[in-house]
C-alpha cells in the first residue's frame, strides 16, 4: 500500500498533543494524532497551574474544562514540622489567571482529546508508532504505525510533533536522550476516598508536606471534587527501597512517619492499589530538528514537586503551533530562537526552584516567619506557572535572586 500523507503528525493525544492539534486545526492545518492507548486512561499529574488556563483558552478548550466539574484550585499549601504556610495564586506579581483546577487526568485528558477531534483533528487510538525516518532537505518523514490488530501502515508526514510523554519516541529513535542532573527519584501514589473532615483543610489548594527527618522527601495531597484525593510520596529510590510490602503498604508506612499527614488521612479508605514510578526525570540535547519538535515530557521532565509538567506541555504546544503557522506561511523560522530557547527559559526557572527545594533553601524561604509581601507575590507567580514572565525578577535572574533570598532567610 502507498503511504498516506498528512501535513502534521502528532505522536500522543495527551495534554501537549491535544492542545497542539487544536491550535493547528484553527490554522487550517491537516493533523493526524497517533495515540498508543485507549482513552480514558490513567495518568499522574493532577494539579494544574493557573498559567495553563491561558493555553486552554487559546486552544478553544476552556469551556469544556470549566463545565467538567473539576475541583477548584487557588493556591498551594506547605507543611513542615507542624508549620503551615500557603500561597494564594490570585495574589501574585504576574498578570493572568490566578485560579485553575485539580483534575483526574483520565477524564481531563479525554476531554482535551475530544476537543481536538471537535476541531477536526483525526485521533487514532490504540495505534502505535514503531519507527520514524526523518526526511532530508524538506522531504516528508516516513512513519511506520501498527494498528490494534497488528497490521502495519506508513504515513508521510510533513512535520512531526512528538508528544509521546514518557514514551519519548523521537528521543529514543534519534538518540537525543541525556542523563538528568537530578538524583534518581521515585514516587509511590494512589487515589483514595480521603475522609478528610472539618474546615482545617483547604480543598482549594494542593498540599505539600515535608518528611519530618528528610527535607528531600515530600508528600503530595491533591483534593478532587467528591471527597477523593491523589496521595503520593516522592523520594530518592534508596529511601523508598527501605520499606517492604505492596506499594500501598509502603506508602502508608511512610505517611505514618509524618504526624500531621497521618492524622489528616486517619479516615481515608485506601480503595485503589498504589503504583510506583522511578527515574522519571529526563532530558534531551535538543528540543527540535529538521522536520520535528519535542513537546512536553517527550523533551524534558523535571520533577512533580511544583506541578509544572502540564503547564510546560501546554507552553511547548503553543510555541510550536506559532512557529509552524509562520513556517507554513512561507517564512523562515529559527526554531532555536522561536521554540527551543524560550521553552528552555521557563523550564530552567522551574529547575532552579526544584533544585533549591531539594537542597532545603527554598523551604527555608517559604517557611520564614517574616515574608515580604512583594517577594511572596513574585514567588507565587512562579508557583502559579508564570515561569516565562520576564517582568518578574525571580524569572529574569532566577539563580542570583534565589540564592540571595536563601541567604537572607537563612541568616
Coordinates of C-alpha atoms in Angstrom, one line a residue:
X1 CA 0.0 0.0 0.0
X2 CA 1.1 3.5 -0.7
X3 CA 1.9 5.6 2.4
X4 CA -0.9 8.1 3.2
X5 CA 0.2 11.7 3.6
X6 CA -0.5 14.3 6.3
X7 CA 0.8 17.8 6.9
X8 CA 1.4 17.3 10.6
X9 CA 1.6 14.1 12.6
X10 CA 1.4 14.3 16.4
X11 CA 2.6 11.3 18.4
X12 CA 0.4 11.2 21.6
X13 CA -3.0 12.6 22.5
X14 CA -2.1 13.8 26.0
X15 CA -2.3 17.4 27.0
X16 CA 0.6 18.6 24.8
X17 CA -0.6 16.7 21.7
X18 CA -4.3 17.6 22.0
X19 CA -3.7 21.3 22.6
X20 CA -1.2 21.4 19.7
X21 CA -3.7 19.6 17.5
X22 CA -6.5 22.1 18.3
X23 CA -4.2 25.1 17.7
X24 CA -3.0 23.8 14.4
X25 CA -6.6 22.9 13.2
X26 CA -7.5 26.5 13.9
X27 CA -4.8 27.4 11.4
X28 CA -6.4 25.1 8.9
X29 CA -3.6 22.5 9.0
X30 CA -4.3 18.8 8.4
X31 CA -3.5 17.0 11.7
X32 CA -3.2 13.3 12.4
X33 CA -2.7 12.2 16.1
X34 CA -1.4 8.7 16.8
X35 CA -2.2 7.5 20.3
X36 CA -1.0 4.2 21.7
X37 CA -3.6 3.9 24.5
X38 CA -7.4 3.8 24.6
X39 CA -8.8 6.9 26.3
X40 CA -9.8 7.4 29.1
X41 CA -6.6 6.1 30.6
X42 CA -4.8 6.7 33.9
X43 CA -2.1 9.3 34.2
X44 CA -0.4 11.0 37.1
X45 CA 0.0 14.8 37.5
X46 CA -3.4 16.1 38.5
X47 CA -2.8 19.5 39.9
X48 CA -2.8 22.2 37.2
X49 CA -1.3 25.6 37.4
X50 CA -3.2 28.8 36.6
X51 CA -0.9 29.7 33.7
X52 CA -2.3 26.6 31.9
X53 CA -5.7 28.2 31.7
X54 CA -4.3 30.7 29.2
X55 CA -3.4 27.9 26.8
X56 CA -6.7 26.1 27.3
X57 CA -8.4 29.4 26.4
X58 CA -6.1 29.9 23.4
X59 CA -6.9 26.4 22.2
X60 CA -10.6 26.9 22.5
X61 CA -10.9 24.2 25.2
X62 CA -11.6 26.3 28.2
X63 CA -15.4 25.9 28.3
X64 CA -15.2 22.2 28.1
X65 CA -12.8 22.1 31.1
X66 CA -14.8 24.6 33.2
X67 CA -18.0 22.7 32.7
X68 CA -16.4 19.3 33.7
X69 CA -16.9 19.9 37.4
X70 CA -13.3 19.6 38.5
X71 CA -12.1 20.7 41.9
X72 CA -11.4 24.5 42.0
X73 CA -7.8 25.4 42.9
X74 CA -6.5 28.8 44.0
X75 CA -3.1 28.1 45.5
X76 CA -0.6 25.8 47.2
X77 CA -0.1 25.0 50.9
X78 CA 3.1 23.6 52.5
X79 CA 3.6 21.8 55.9
X80 CA 6.8 21.1 57.7
X81 CA 7.3 20.0 61.3
X82 CA 3.8 21.3 62.2
X83 CA 4.4 24.7 60.5
X84 CA 2.0 25.7 57.8
X85 CA 2.3 28.3 55.0
X86 CA 0.4 28.9 51.8
X87 CA 0.3 30.9 48.6
X88 CA -2.8 32.3 47.1
X89 CA -2.2 32.4 43.4
X90 CA -4.7 35.3 43.0
X91 CA -2.3 37.5 44.9
X92 CA 0.7 37.3 42.5
X93 CA 3.1 39.5 40.6
X94 CA 2.2 38.4 37.1
X95 CA -0.9 39.3 35.2
X96 CA -3.3 36.5 34.1
X97 CA -5.2 33.7 35.6
X98 CA -5.0 33.1 39.4
X99 CA -7.2 30.0 39.6
X100 CA -7.4 26.7 38.0
X101 CA -8.4 23.1 38.7
X102 CA -7.3 19.8 40.2
X103 CA -8.2 17.1 37.8
X104 CA -8.5 13.4 37.5
X105 CA -6.2 13.1 34.5
X106 CA -8.0 10.2 32.8
X107 CA -11.1 12.4 32.5
X108 CA -9.2 15.6 31.8
X109 CA -7.0 14.2 29.1
X110 CA -10.0 12.6 27.4
X111 CA -11.8 15.9 27.4
X112 CA -8.9 17.6 25.6
X113 CA -8.6 14.8 23.1
X114 CA -12.3 15.0 22.3
X115 CA -11.9 18.8 21.9
X116 CA -9.1 18.3 19.4
X117 CA -11.4 16.0 17.5
X118 CA -14.1 18.6 17.6
X119 CA -11.7 21.0 15.9
X120 CA -11.2 18.4 13.1
X121 CA -8.0 16.6 14.1
X122 CA -8.1 12.8 13.5
X123 CA -7.1 10.8 16.6
X124 CA -6.3 7.1 16.1
X125 CA -6.4 5.3 19.4
X126 CA -4.5 2.1 20.1
X127 CA -2.3 2.8 17.1
X128 CA 1.5 2.7 17.9
X129 CA 4.4 4.4 16.2
X130 CA 7.1 1.8 15.5
X131 CA 9.6 3.8 13.5
X132 CA 10.2 7.3 12.2
X133 CA 12.7 8.0 9.3
X134 CA 13.1 11.8 9.0
X135 CA 13.2 13.3 5.6
X136 CA 16.1 15.3 4.2
X137 CA 16.1 18.7 2.6
X138 CA 12.4 19.3 3.2
X139 CA 11.2 15.8 2.2
X140 CA 8.5 14.4 4.5
X141 CA 9.3 11.9 7.2
X142 CA 8.2 8.3 6.8
X143 CA 6.3 7.0 9.9
X144 CA 5.5 3.3 10.4
X145 CA 2.5 2.6 12.6
X146 CA 0.9 -0.5 14.0
X147 CA -2.9 -0.9 14.2
X148 CA -4.7 -2.6 17.1
X149 CA -4.9 -5.9 15.0
X150 CA -1.1 -5.9 14.5
X151 CA -1.2 -4.8 10.8
X152 CA 1.2 -2.0 9.9
X153 CA 0.9 1.0 7.6
X154 CA 3.0 4.0 6.8
X155 CA 2.4 7.8 6.8
X156 CA 4.4 10.6 5.0
X157 CA 4.4 13.5 7.5
X158 CA 5.4 17.0 6.6
X159 CA 6.2 17.8 10.2
X160 CA 6.2 15.7 13.4
X161 CA 5.4 16.8 16.9
X162 CA 6.4 14.2 19.5
X163 CA 4.0 14.5 22.4
X164 CA 4.6 10.9 23.5
X165 CA 5.3 11.8 27.1
X166 CA 7.4 9.3 29.0
X167 CA 7.3 7.1 25.8
X168 CA 9.8 9.6 24.3
X169 CA 9.6 8.1 20.8
X170 CA 11.9 10.5 18.9
X171 CA 14.4 10.9 21.7
X172 CA 14.9 7.2 21.7
X173 CA 14.9 6.7 17.9
X174 CA 17.2 9.7 17.3
X175 CA 19.4 9.1 20.4
X176 CA 18.6 12.6 21.8
X177 CA 18.4 11.5 25.4
X178 CA 20.7 12.9 28.0
X179 CA 21.1 11.9 31.7
X180 CA 19.1 14.2 34.0
X181 CA 21.3 16.1 36.5
X182 CA 18.8 15.1 39.3
X183 CA 19.3 12.1 41.5
X184 CA 17.2 9.0 40.6
X185 CA 13.9 9.6 42.5
X186 CA 10.7 7.6 42.6
X187 CA 7.1 8.2 43.6
X188 CA 4.5 5.9 45.1
X189 CA 1.0 7.2 44.7
X190 CA -2.7 6.3 44.6
X191 CA -6.2 7.8 44.7
X192 CA -8.2 7.4 47.9
X193 CA -11.5 8.3 49.4
X194 CA -9.8 10.8 51.7
X195 CA -12.3 11.1 54.6
X196 CA -10.9 14.5 55.5
X197 CA -13.3 16.3 57.9
X198 CA -13.6 19.8 59.2
X199 CA -12.7 23.2 57.9
X200 CA -8.9 23.0 58.8
X201 CA -8.1 21.6 55.4
X202 CA -8.3 23.8 52.3
X203 CA -9.5 21.7 49.4
X204 CA -8.9 24.6 47.0
X205 CA -5.1 24.1 47.4
X206 CA -2.6 21.3 46.8
X207 CA -0.8 20.5 50.0
X208 CA 2.9 19.6 50.0
X209 CA 4.1 18.0 53.3
X210 CA 7.8 17.6 54.1
X211 CA 9.0 14.5 55.8
X212 CA 10.0 15.4 59.4
X213 CA 13.5 13.9 59.2
X214 CA 14.4 14.2 55.5
X215 CA 13.9 17.6 53.7
X216 CA 14.3 15.8 50.3
X217 CA 11.3 13.5 51.0
X218 CA 7.9 15.0 50.5
X219 CA 4.2 14.1 50.1
X220 CA 1.6 15.5 47.8
X221 CA -2.1 15.7 48.8
X222 CA -4.3 16.8 45.8
X223 CA -8.0 17.1 46.7
X224 CA -10.6 16.2 44.0
X225 CA -14.2 17.1 43.8
X226 CA -16.4 14.4 45.5
X227 CA -14.2 13.7 48.5
X228 CA -11.4 11.9 46.9
X229 CA -7.7 12.9 46.5
X230 CA -4.5 11.9 44.9
X231 CA -1.9 11.0 47.6
X232 CA 1.8 10.3 46.9
X233 CA 5.3 10.4 48.3
X234 CA 8.5 11.4 46.4
X235 CA 12.0 10.4 47.5
X236 CA 15.3 9.0 46.2
X237 CA 14.9 5.3 45.3
X238 CA 17.4 4.4 48.1
X239 CA 14.9 5.8 50.7
X240 CA 11.9 4.1 49.1
X241 CA 13.6 0.7 49.0
X242 CA 13.8 0.6 52.8
X243 CA 10.1 -0.2 53.0
X244 CA 8.7 -3.7 52.4
X245 CA 5.4 -4.9 51.1
X246 CA 3.0 -3.8 48.5
X247 CA 3.2 -0.2 47.1
X248 CA 0.1 0.6 49.2
X249 CA 1.6 -0.7 52.4
X250 CA 4.9 1.1 51.7
X251 CA 3.1 4.4 51.0
X252 CA 1.1 4.0 54.2
X253 CA 4.2 3.2 56.3
X254 CA 6.0 6.3 55.1
X255 CA 2.9 8.5 55.7
X256 CA 2.8 7.2 59.2
X257 CA 6.1 8.9 59.9
X258 CA 4.6 12.3 59.3
X259 CA 2.1 13.1 62.2
X260 CA 0.1 15.9 60.5
X261 CA -0.5 14.0 57.3
X262 CA -1.1 10.7 59.1
X263 CA -3.8 12.5 61.2
X264 CA -5.3 14.2 58.1
X265 CA -5.8 10.8 56.4
X266 CA -7.0 9.0 59.5
X267 CA -10.3 8.2 58.0
X268 CA -9.2 7.5 54.4
X269 CA -10.4 4.5 52.5
X270 CA -7.5 3.0 50.6
X271 CA -9.6 1.6 47.8
X272 CA -7.2 1.8 44.9
X273 CA -3.9 -0.1 44.7
X274 CA -0.9 2.2 44.8
X275 CA 1.6 2.4 41.9
X276 CA 5.3 3.3 41.7
X277 CA 7.4 5.0 39.1
X278 CA 11.1 5.6 39.3
X279 CA 13.7 7.5 37.3
X280 CA 11.1 9.9 35.8
X281 CA 13.4 12.9 35.3
X282 CA 14.6 13.1 31.8
X283 CA 16.4 15.5 29.4
X284 CA 17.5 15.8 25.8
X285 CA 20.3 17.6 24.0
X286 CA 17.9 19.5 21.7
X287 CA 14.2 20.1 21.5
X288 CA 13.8 20.3 17.8
X289 CA 15.4 19.3 14.5
X290 CA 14.7 19.4 10.8
X291 CA 11.0 18.3 10.5
X292 CA 10.3 17.8 14.1
X293 CA 9.9 19.3 17.6
X294 CA 9.5 17.6 21.0
X295 CA 6.6 18.7 23.2
X296 CA 6.2 18.4 27.0
X297 CA 7.6 15.3 28.7
X298 CA 8.9 13.9 25.5
X299 CA 11.5 16.7 25.7
X300 CA 12.2 17.2 29.4
X301 CA 10.6 16.3 32.7
X302 CA 11.9 17.9 35.9
X303 CA 10.1 16.8 39.0
X304 CA 6.5 16.7 40.3
X305 CA 7.1 19.0 43.3
X306 CA 5.7 22.2 41.7
X307 CA 3.2 20.5 39.3
X308 CA 4.9 22.1 36.3
X309 CA 4.5 19.3 33.9
X310 CA 1.2 20.1 32.2
X311 CA 2.0 23.8 32.0
X312 CA 5.3 23.1 30.3
X313 CA 3.4 20.8 27.9
X314 CA 0.9 23.5 27.1
X315 CA 3.6 26.1 26.6
X316 CA 5.5 23.9 24.2
X317 CA 2.4 23.2 22.2
X318 CA 1.6 26.9 21.9
X319 CA 5.2 27.8 20.9
X320 CA 5.4 25.0 18.3
X321 CA 2.0 25.9 16.8
X322 CA 3.0 29.5 16.5
X323 CA 6.3 28.6 14.8
X324 CA 4.5 26.2 12.4
X325 CA 2.0 28.9 11.5
X326 CA 4.8 31.1 10.3
X327 CA 6.6 28.2 8.6
X328 CA 3.5 27.1 6.6
X329 CA 3.1 30.8 5.6
X330 CA 6.5 30.6 3.9
X331 CA 8.5 32.4 6.5
X332 CA 12.0 31.2 7.6
X333 CA 11.7 30.1 11.2
X334 CA 14.6 30.0 13.6
X335 CA 13.4 27.1 15.7
X336 CA 16.0 27.6 18.3
X337 CA 15.2 31.3 18.8
X338 CA 11.4 30.8 18.5
X339 CA 10.9 27.5 20.2
X340 CA 14.0 25.9 21.9
X341 CA 15.4 28.9 23.7
X342 CA 12.1 30.4 25.1
X343 CA 10.8 27.0 26.2
X344 CA 14.1 26.3 28.0
X345 CA 13.9 29.6 29.8
X346 CA 10.8 28.7 31.7
X347 CA 12.0 25.1 32.3
X348 CA 15.2 26.5 33.7
X349 CA 13.3 28.8 36.0
X350 CA 11.4 25.8 37.4
X351 CA 14.6 23.8 37.5
X352 CA 16.3 26.3 39.8
X353 CA 13.4 26.2 42.2
X354 CA 13.3 22.4 42.2
X355 CA 17.0 22.2 42.9
X356 CA 16.6 24.7 45.8
X357 CA 13.6 22.8 47.2
X358 CA 15.6 19.5 47.5
X359 CA 18.6 21.3 48.9
X360 CA 16.4 22.9 51.5
X361 CA 17.0 26.5 50.6
X362 CA 13.6 27.2 49.1
X363 CA 12.0 25.5 52.1
X364 CA 13.8 28.0 54.3
X365 CA 12.3 30.8 52.2
X366 CA 8.7 29.7 52.3
X367 CA 8.6 28.8 56.0
X368 CA 10.4 32.0 57.0
X369 CA 8.4 33.9 59.6
X370 CA 8.8 37.4 58.1
X371 CA 7.9 37.2 54.4
X372 CA 8.0 40.4 52.4
X373 CA 4.6 40.7 50.6
X374 CA 6.1 41.8 47.2
X375 CA 8.6 39.0 47.2
X376 CA 5.9 36.5 48.1
X377 CA 3.8 37.7 45.2
X378 CA 6.8 37.1 42.8
X379 CA 7.3 33.6 44.1
X380 CA 3.5 33.0 43.9
X381 CA 3.7 33.8 40.2
X382 CA 6.3 31.2 39.6
X383 CA 4.4 28.6 41.6
X384 CA 1.3 29.5 39.6
X385 CA 3.2 28.7 36.4
X386 CA 4.3 32.1 35.2
X387 CA 7.9 31.0 34.7
X388 CA 8.2 32.9 31.4
X389 CA 7.2 36.3 32.8
X390 CA 10.4 38.4 32.5
X391 CA 8.9 41.3 34.4
X392 CA 9.4 39.1 37.5
X393 CA 13.0 39.4 38.8
X394 CA 12.8 35.8 40.0
X395 CA 12.3 34.8 36.4
X396 CA 14.7 37.2 34.8
X397 CA 17.6 36.4 37.2
X398 CA 16.5 33.2 38.8
X399 CA 19.7 31.7 40.2
X400 CA 21.1 35.0 41.6
X401 CA 17.8 36.2 43.1
X402 CA 17.0 32.9 44.6
X403 CA 20.5 32.4 46.1
X404 CA 20.4 35.9 47.6
X405 CA 16.9 35.3 49.2
X406 CA 18.0 32.0 50.6
X407 CA 21.0 33.7 52.2
X408 CA 18.8 36.4 53.8
X409 CA 16.2 33.9 55.1
X410 CA 18.9 31.5 56.4
X411 CA 20.8 34.4 58.2

